[in-house]
PDB file of C-alpha atoms in Angstrom:
ATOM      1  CA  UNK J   1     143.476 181.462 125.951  1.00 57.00           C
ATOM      2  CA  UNK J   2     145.525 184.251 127.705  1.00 65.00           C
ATOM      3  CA  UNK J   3     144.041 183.479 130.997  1.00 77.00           C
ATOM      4  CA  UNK J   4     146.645 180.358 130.967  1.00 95.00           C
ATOM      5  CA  UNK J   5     150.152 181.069 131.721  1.00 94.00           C
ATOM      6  CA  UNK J   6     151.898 177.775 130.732  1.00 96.00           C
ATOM      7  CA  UNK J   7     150.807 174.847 128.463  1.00 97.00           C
ATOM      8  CA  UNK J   8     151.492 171.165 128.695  1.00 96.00           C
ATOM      9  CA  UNK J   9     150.587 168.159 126.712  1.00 98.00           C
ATOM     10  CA  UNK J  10     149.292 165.073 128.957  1.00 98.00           C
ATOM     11  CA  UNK J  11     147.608 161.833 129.426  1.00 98.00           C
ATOM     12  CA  UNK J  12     144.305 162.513 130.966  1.00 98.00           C
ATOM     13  CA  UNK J  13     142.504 159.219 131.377  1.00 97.00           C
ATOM     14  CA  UNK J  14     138.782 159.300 131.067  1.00 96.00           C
ATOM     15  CA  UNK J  15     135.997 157.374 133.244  1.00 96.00           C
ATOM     16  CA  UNK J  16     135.851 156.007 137.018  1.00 96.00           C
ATOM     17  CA  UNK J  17     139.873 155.372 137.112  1.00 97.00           C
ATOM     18  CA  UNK J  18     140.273 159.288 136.362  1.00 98.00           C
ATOM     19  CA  UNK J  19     137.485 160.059 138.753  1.00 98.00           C
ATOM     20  CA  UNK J  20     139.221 158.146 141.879  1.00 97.00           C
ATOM     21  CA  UNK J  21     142.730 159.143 140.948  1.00 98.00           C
ATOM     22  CA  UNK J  22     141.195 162.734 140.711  1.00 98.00           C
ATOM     23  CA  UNK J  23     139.014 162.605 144.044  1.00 98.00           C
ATOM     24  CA  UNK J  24     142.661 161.302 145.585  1.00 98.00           C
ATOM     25  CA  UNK J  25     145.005 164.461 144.181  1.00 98.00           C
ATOM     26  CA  UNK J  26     141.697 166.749 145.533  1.00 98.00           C
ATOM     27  CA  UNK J  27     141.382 167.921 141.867  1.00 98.00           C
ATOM     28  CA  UNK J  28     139.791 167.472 138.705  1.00 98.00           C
ATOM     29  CA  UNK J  29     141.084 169.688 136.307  1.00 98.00           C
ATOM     30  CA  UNK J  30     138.387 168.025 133.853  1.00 98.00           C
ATOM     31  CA  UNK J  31     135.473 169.689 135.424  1.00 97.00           C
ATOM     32  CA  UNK J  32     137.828 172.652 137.011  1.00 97.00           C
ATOM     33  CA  UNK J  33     136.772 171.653 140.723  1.00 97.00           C
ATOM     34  CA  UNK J  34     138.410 170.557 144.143  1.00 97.00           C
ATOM     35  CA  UNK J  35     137.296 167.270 145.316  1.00 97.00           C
ATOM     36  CA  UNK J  36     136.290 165.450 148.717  1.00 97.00           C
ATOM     37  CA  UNK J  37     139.484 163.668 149.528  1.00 97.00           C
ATOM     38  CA  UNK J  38     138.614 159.824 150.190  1.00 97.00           C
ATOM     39  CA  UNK J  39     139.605 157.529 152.610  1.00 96.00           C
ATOM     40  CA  UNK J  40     142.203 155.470 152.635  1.00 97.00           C
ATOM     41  CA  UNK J  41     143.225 152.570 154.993  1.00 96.00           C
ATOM     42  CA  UNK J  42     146.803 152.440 156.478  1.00 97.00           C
ATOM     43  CA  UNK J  43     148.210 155.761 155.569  1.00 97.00           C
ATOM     44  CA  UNK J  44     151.258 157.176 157.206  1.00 96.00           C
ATOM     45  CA  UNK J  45     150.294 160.782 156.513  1.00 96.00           C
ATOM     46  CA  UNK J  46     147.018 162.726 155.529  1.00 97.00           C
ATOM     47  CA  UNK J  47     145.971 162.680 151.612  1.00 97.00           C
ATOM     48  CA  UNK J  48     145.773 166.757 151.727  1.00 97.00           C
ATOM     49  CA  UNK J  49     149.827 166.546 153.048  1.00 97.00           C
ATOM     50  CA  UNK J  50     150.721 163.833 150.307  1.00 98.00           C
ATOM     51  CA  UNK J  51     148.866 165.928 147.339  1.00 98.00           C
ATOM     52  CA  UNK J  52     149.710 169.177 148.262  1.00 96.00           C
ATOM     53  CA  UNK J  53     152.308 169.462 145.184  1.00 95.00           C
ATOM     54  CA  UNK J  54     150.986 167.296 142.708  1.00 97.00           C
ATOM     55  CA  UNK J  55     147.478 168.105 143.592  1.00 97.00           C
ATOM     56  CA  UNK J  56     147.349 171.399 141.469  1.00 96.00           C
ATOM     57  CA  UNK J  57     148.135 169.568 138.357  1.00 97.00           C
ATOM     58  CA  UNK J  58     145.667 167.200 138.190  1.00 97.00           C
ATOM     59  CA  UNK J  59     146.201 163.171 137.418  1.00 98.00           C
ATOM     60  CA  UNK J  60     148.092 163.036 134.461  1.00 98.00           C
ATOM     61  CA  UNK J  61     151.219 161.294 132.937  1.00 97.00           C
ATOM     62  CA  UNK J  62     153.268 163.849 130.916  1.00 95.00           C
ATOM     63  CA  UNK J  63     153.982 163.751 127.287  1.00 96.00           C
ATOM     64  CA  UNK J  64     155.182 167.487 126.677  1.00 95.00           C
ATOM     65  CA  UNK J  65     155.963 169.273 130.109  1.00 92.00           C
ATOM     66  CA  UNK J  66     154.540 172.373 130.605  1.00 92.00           C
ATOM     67  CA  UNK J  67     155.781 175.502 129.210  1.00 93.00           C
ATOM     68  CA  UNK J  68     155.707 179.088 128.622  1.00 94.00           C
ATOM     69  CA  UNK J  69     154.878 180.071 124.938  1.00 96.00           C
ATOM     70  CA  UNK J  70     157.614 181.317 122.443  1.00 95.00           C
ATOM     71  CA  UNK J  71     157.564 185.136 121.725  1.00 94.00           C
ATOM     72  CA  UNK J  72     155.347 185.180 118.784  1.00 94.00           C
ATOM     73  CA  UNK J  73     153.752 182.044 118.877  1.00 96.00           C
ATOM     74  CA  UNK J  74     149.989 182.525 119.323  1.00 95.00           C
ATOM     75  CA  UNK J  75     147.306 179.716 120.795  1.00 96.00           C
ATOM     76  CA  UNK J  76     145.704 178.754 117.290  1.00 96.00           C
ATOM     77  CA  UNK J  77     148.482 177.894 116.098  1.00 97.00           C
ATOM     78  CA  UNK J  78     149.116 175.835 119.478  1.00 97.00           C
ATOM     79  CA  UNK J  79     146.329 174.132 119.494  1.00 97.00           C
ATOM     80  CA  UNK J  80     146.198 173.538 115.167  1.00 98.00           C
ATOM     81  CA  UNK J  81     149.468 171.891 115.780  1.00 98.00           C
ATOM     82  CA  UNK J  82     148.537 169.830 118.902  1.00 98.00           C
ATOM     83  CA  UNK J  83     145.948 168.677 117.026  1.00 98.00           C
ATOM     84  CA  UNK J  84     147.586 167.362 113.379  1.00 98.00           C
ATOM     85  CA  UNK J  85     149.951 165.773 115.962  1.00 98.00           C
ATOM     86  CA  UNK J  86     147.925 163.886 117.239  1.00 98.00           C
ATOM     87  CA  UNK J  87     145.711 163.207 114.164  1.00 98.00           C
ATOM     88  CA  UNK J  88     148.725 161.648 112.934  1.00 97.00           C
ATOM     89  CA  UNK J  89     149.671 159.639 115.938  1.00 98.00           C
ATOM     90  CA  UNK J  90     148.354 156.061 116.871  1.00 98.00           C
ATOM     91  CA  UNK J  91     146.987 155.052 120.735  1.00 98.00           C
ATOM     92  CA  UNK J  92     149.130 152.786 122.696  1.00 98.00           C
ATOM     93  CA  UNK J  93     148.073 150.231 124.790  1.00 97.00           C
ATOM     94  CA  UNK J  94     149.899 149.000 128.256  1.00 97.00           C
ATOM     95  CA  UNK J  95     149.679 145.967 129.609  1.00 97.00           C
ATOM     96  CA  UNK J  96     149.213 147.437 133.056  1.00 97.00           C
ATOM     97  CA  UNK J  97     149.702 149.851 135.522  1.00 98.00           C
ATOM     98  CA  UNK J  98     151.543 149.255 139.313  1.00 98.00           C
ATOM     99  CA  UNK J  99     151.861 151.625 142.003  1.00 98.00           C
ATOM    100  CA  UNK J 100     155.241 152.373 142.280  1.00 97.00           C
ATOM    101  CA  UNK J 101     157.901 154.171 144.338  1.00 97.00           C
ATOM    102  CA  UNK J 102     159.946 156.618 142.677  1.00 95.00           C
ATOM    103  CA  UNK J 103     162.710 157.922 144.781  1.00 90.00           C
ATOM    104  CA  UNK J 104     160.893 159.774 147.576  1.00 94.00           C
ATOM    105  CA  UNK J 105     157.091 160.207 145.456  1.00 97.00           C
ATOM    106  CA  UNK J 106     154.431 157.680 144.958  1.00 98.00           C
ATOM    107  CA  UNK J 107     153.186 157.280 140.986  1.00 98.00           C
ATOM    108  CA  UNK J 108     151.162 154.837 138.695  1.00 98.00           C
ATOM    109  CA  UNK J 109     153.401 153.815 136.410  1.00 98.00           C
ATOM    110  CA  UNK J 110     153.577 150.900 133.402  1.00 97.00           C
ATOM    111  CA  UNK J 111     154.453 147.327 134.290  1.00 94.00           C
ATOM    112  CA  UNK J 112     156.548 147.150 131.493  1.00 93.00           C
ATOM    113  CA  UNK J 113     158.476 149.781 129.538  1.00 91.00           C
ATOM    114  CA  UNK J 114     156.935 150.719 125.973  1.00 93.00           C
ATOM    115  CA  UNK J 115     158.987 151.952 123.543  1.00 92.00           C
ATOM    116  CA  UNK J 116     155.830 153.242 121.370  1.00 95.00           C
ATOM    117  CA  UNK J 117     155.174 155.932 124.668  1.00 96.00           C
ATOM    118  CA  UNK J 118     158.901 157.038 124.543  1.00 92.00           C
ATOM    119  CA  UNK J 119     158.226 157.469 120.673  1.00 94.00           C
ATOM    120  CA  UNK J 120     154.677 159.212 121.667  1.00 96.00           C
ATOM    121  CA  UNK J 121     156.405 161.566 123.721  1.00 94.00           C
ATOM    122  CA  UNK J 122     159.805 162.388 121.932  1.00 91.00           C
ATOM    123  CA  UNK J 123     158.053 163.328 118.911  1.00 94.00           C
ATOM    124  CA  UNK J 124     155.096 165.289 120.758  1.00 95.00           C
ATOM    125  CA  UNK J 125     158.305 167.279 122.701  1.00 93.00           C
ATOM    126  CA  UNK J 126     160.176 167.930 119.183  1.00 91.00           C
ATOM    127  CA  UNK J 127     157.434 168.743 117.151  1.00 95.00           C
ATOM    128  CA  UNK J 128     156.049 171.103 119.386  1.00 96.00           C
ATOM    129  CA  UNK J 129     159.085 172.490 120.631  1.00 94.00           C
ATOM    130  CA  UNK J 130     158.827 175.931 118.530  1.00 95.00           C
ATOM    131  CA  UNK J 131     155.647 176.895 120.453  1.00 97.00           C
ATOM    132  CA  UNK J 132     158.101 176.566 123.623  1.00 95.00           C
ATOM    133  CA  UNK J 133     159.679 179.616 125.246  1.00 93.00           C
ATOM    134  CA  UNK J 134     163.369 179.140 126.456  1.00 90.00           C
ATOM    135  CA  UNK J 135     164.035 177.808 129.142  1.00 83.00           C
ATOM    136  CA  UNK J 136     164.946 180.245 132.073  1.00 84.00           C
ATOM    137  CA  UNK J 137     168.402 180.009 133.964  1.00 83.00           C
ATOM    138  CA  UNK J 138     166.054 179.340 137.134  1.00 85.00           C
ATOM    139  CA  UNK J 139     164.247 176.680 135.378  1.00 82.00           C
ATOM    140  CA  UNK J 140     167.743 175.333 134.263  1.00 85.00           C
ATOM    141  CA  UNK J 141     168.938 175.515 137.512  1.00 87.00           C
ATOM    142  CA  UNK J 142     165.900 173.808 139.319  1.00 86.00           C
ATOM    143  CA  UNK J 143     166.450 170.733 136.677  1.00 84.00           C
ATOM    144  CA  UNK J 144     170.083 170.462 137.492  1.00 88.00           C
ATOM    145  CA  UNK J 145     169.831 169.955 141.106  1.00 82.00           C
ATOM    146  CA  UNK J 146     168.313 166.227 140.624  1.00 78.00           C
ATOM    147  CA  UNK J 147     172.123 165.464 139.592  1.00 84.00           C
ATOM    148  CA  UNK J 148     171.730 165.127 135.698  1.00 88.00           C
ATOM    149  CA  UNK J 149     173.823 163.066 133.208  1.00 90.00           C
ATOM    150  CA  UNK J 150     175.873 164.563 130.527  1.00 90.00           C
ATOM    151  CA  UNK J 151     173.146 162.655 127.809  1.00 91.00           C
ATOM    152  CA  UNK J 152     170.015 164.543 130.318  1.00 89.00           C
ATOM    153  CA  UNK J 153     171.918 167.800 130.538  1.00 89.00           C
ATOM    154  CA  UNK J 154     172.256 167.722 126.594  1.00 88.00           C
ATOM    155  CA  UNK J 155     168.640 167.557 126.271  1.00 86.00           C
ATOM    156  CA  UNK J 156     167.654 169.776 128.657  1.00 86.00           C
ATOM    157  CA  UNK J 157     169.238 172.705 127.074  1.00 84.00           C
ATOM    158  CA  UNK J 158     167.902 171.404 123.388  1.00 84.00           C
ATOM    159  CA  UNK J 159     164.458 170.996 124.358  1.00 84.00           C
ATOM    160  CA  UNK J 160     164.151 172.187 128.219  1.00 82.00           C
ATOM    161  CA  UNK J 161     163.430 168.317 129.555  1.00 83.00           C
ATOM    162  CA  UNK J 162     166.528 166.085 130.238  1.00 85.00           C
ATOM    163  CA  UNK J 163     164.446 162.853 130.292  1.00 83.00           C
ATOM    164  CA  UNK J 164     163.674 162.288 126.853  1.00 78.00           C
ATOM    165  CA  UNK J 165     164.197 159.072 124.533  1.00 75.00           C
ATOM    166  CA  UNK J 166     165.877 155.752 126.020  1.00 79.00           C
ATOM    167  CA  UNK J 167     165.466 158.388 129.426  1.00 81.00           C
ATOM    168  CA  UNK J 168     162.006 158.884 129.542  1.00 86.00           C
ATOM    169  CA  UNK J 169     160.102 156.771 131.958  1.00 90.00           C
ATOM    170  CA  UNK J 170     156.242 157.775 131.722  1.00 95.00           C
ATOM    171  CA  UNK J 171     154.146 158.151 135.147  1.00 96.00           C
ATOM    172  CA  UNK J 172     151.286 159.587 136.301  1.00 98.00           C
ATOM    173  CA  UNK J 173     152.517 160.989 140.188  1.00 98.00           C
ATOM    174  CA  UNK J 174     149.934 160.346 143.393  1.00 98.00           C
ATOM    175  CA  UNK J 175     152.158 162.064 145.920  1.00 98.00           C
ATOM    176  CA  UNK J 176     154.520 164.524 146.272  1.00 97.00           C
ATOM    177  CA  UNK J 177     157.935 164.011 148.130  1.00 96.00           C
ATOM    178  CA  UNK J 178     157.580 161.998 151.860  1.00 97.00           C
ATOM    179  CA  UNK J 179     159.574 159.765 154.129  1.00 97.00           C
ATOM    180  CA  UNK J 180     157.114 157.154 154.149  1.00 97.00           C
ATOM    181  CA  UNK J 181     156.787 155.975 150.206  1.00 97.00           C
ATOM    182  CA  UNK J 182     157.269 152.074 150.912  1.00 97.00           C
ATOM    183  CA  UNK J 183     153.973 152.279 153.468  1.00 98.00           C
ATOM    184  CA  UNK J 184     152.392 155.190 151.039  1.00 98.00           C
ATOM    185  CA  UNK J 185     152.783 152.797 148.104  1.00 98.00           C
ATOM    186  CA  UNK J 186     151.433 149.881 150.021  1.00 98.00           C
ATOM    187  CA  UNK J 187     148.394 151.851 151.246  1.00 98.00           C
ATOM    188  CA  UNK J 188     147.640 153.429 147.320  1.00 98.00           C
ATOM    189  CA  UNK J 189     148.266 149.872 145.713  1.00 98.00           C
ATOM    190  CA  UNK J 190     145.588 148.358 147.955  1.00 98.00           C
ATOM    191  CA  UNK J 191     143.250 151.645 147.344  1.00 98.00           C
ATOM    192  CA  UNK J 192     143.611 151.760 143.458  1.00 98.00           C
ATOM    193  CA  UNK J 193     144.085 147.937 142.640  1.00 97.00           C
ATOM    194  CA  UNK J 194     140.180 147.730 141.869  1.00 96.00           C
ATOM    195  CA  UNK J 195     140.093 150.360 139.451  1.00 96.00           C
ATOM    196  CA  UNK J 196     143.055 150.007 137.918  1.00 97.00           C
ATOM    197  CA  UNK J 197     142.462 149.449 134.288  1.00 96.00           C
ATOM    198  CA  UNK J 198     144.088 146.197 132.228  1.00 96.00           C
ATOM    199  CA  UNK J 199     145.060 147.075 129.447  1.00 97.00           C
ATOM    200  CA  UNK J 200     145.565 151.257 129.698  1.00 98.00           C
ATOM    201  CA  UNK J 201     144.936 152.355 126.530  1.00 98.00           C
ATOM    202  CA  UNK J 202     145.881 155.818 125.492  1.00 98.00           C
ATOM    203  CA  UNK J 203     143.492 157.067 122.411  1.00 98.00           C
ATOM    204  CA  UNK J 204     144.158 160.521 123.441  1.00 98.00           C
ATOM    205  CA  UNK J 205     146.190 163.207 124.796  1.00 98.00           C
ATOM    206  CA  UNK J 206     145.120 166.347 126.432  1.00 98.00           C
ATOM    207  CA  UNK J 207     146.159 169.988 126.390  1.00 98.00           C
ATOM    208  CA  UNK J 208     146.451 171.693 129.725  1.00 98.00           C
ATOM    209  CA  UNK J 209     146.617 174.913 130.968  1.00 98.00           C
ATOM    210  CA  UNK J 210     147.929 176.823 134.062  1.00 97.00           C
ATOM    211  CA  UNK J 211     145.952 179.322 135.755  1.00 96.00           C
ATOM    212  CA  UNK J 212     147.248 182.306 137.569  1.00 94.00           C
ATOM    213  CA  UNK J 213     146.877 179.993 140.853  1.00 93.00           C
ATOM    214  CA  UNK J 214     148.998 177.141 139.654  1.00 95.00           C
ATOM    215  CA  UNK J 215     146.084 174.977 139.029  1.00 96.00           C
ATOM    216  CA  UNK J 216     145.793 172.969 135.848  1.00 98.00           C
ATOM    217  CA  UNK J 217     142.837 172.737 133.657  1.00 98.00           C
ATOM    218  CA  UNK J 218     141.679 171.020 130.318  1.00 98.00           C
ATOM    219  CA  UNK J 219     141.531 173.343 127.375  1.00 98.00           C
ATOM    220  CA  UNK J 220     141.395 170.359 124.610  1.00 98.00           C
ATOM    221  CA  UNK J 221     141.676 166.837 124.065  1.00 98.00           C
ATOM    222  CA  UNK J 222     142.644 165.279 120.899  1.00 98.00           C
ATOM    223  CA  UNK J 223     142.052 161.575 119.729  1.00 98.00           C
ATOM    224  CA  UNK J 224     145.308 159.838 118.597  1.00 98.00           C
ATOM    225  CA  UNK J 225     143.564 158.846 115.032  1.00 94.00           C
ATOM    226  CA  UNK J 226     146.964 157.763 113.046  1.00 82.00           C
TER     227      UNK J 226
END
C-alpha cells in the first residue's frame, strides 16, 4: 500500500447514516468519490466553506490518529496487527449521538461518555504504536498551540496524541473551524436528527489511508469479534 502516505484507525459507520454524513463532508472515502453536497435549511455559510478541512478525511470518529509508518515497519504487518486487534476487541454500543459544538467546529458526538470507547481507543493507540513514526517537531508544535496540559503534553510525546484516556472525548467532526457554530449546530441537528441512529453500535473499525492529495480512503475494515 505505498500509494498511502499516512495511516489511521477509525470509526466508519456503514448504511444511510454514513451515506448522508458522507454526501454532507462532499466525500466518501468508502467508494473513493466526491459527492453532491445537499441542502440544508438555515445555514449561515455554504456546506463546501464548512467542509473544506474535514471534508478530505471522510466521516469518521478517530480511534488511532493518523500517522506516518515507523522506519522498518512494513503494511502486512500493519494490517496483521490491526486485525488481531480488533479480533480481540468487543463492539460498543452508545446510547446516542447529538450534534454538538466543540469550541469553534461542529461534530456528532455521544450523549453520554463511555468508558468502553476510551478503553477501545487507548489500547488501539498503544498497541499499535510501534507501527507509528515519531512524531515531527512540526507536528509537536502544531499540537501544542491548542494550549495543552502537563497530563496531554505527557502523552503527546509518548504516543504523539495528548488526548488519550480520562482525555479522550470521541467525535466524528461535520465542520471545520467558523464563527457561526451555535446556528451551524442548529441547522445540522435539524438536518441529521432523522437519520441519526439509536443505539450507535460500533462492530467495527476501519483502516484508512492518505493519498498524495490529502484525501482519505478505506483500505480495510475489521469486525470487533472479542
Amino acid at each position: 500500500m505505498d500509494e498511502f502516505k499516512r495511516y489511521g484507525l477509525y470509526v466508519v459507520p456503514e448504511g444511510p447514516f454514513f451515506d448522508a454524513a458522507s454526501a454532507w463532508l462532499g466525500w466518501d472515502s468508502v467508494a473513493g468519490v466526491s459527492v453532491t453536497h445537499p441542502l440544508v435549511a438555515n445555514l449561515p455559510e455554504p456546506p463546501e466553506a464548512l467542509t473544506a478541512t474535514p471534508g478530505k478525511y471522510g466521516f469518521h470518529g478517530t480511534i488511532k490518529p493518523p500517522f506516518h509508518l515507523a522506519p522498518g515497519a512494513t503494511f502486512p504487518a500493519l494490517d496483521g496487527a490491526a486485525r488481531a486487534f480488533c479480533a480481540g476487541r468487543a463492539p460498543v454500543i452508545i446510547p446516542a449521538l447529538e450534534v454538538c459544538r466543540m469550541s469553534t467546529f461542529v461534530a456528532l458526538t455521544p450523549s453520554e461518555r463511555s468508558d468502553a470507547l476510551a478503553d477501545l481507543a487507548g489500547a488501539a493507540v498503544a498497541t499499535l504504536d510501534g507501527f507509528r513514526a515519531p512524531a515531527s517537531d512540526a507536528d509537536l508544535a502544531r499540537r501544542r498551540k491548542a494550549g495543552l496540559t502537563d497530563r496531554q503534553d505527557k502523552m503527546l510525546q509518548a504516543w504523539g496524541y495528548p488526548y488519550m484516556m480520562e482525555e479522550f472525548r470521541f467525535h466524528m467532526t461535520l465542520t471545520g473551524r467558523t464563527d457561526n457554530a451555535d446556528a451551524v449546530r442548529t441547522a445540522l441537528a435539524a438536518h441529521f436528527a432523522p437519520i441519526l441512529p439509536e443505539p450507535f453500535v460500533i462492530d467495527s473499525l476501519a483502516l484508512m489511508g492518505e493519498a498524495v492529495d490529502g484525501a482519505f480512503h478505506l483500505v480495510h475494515r475489521y469486525a470487533l469479534s472479542g
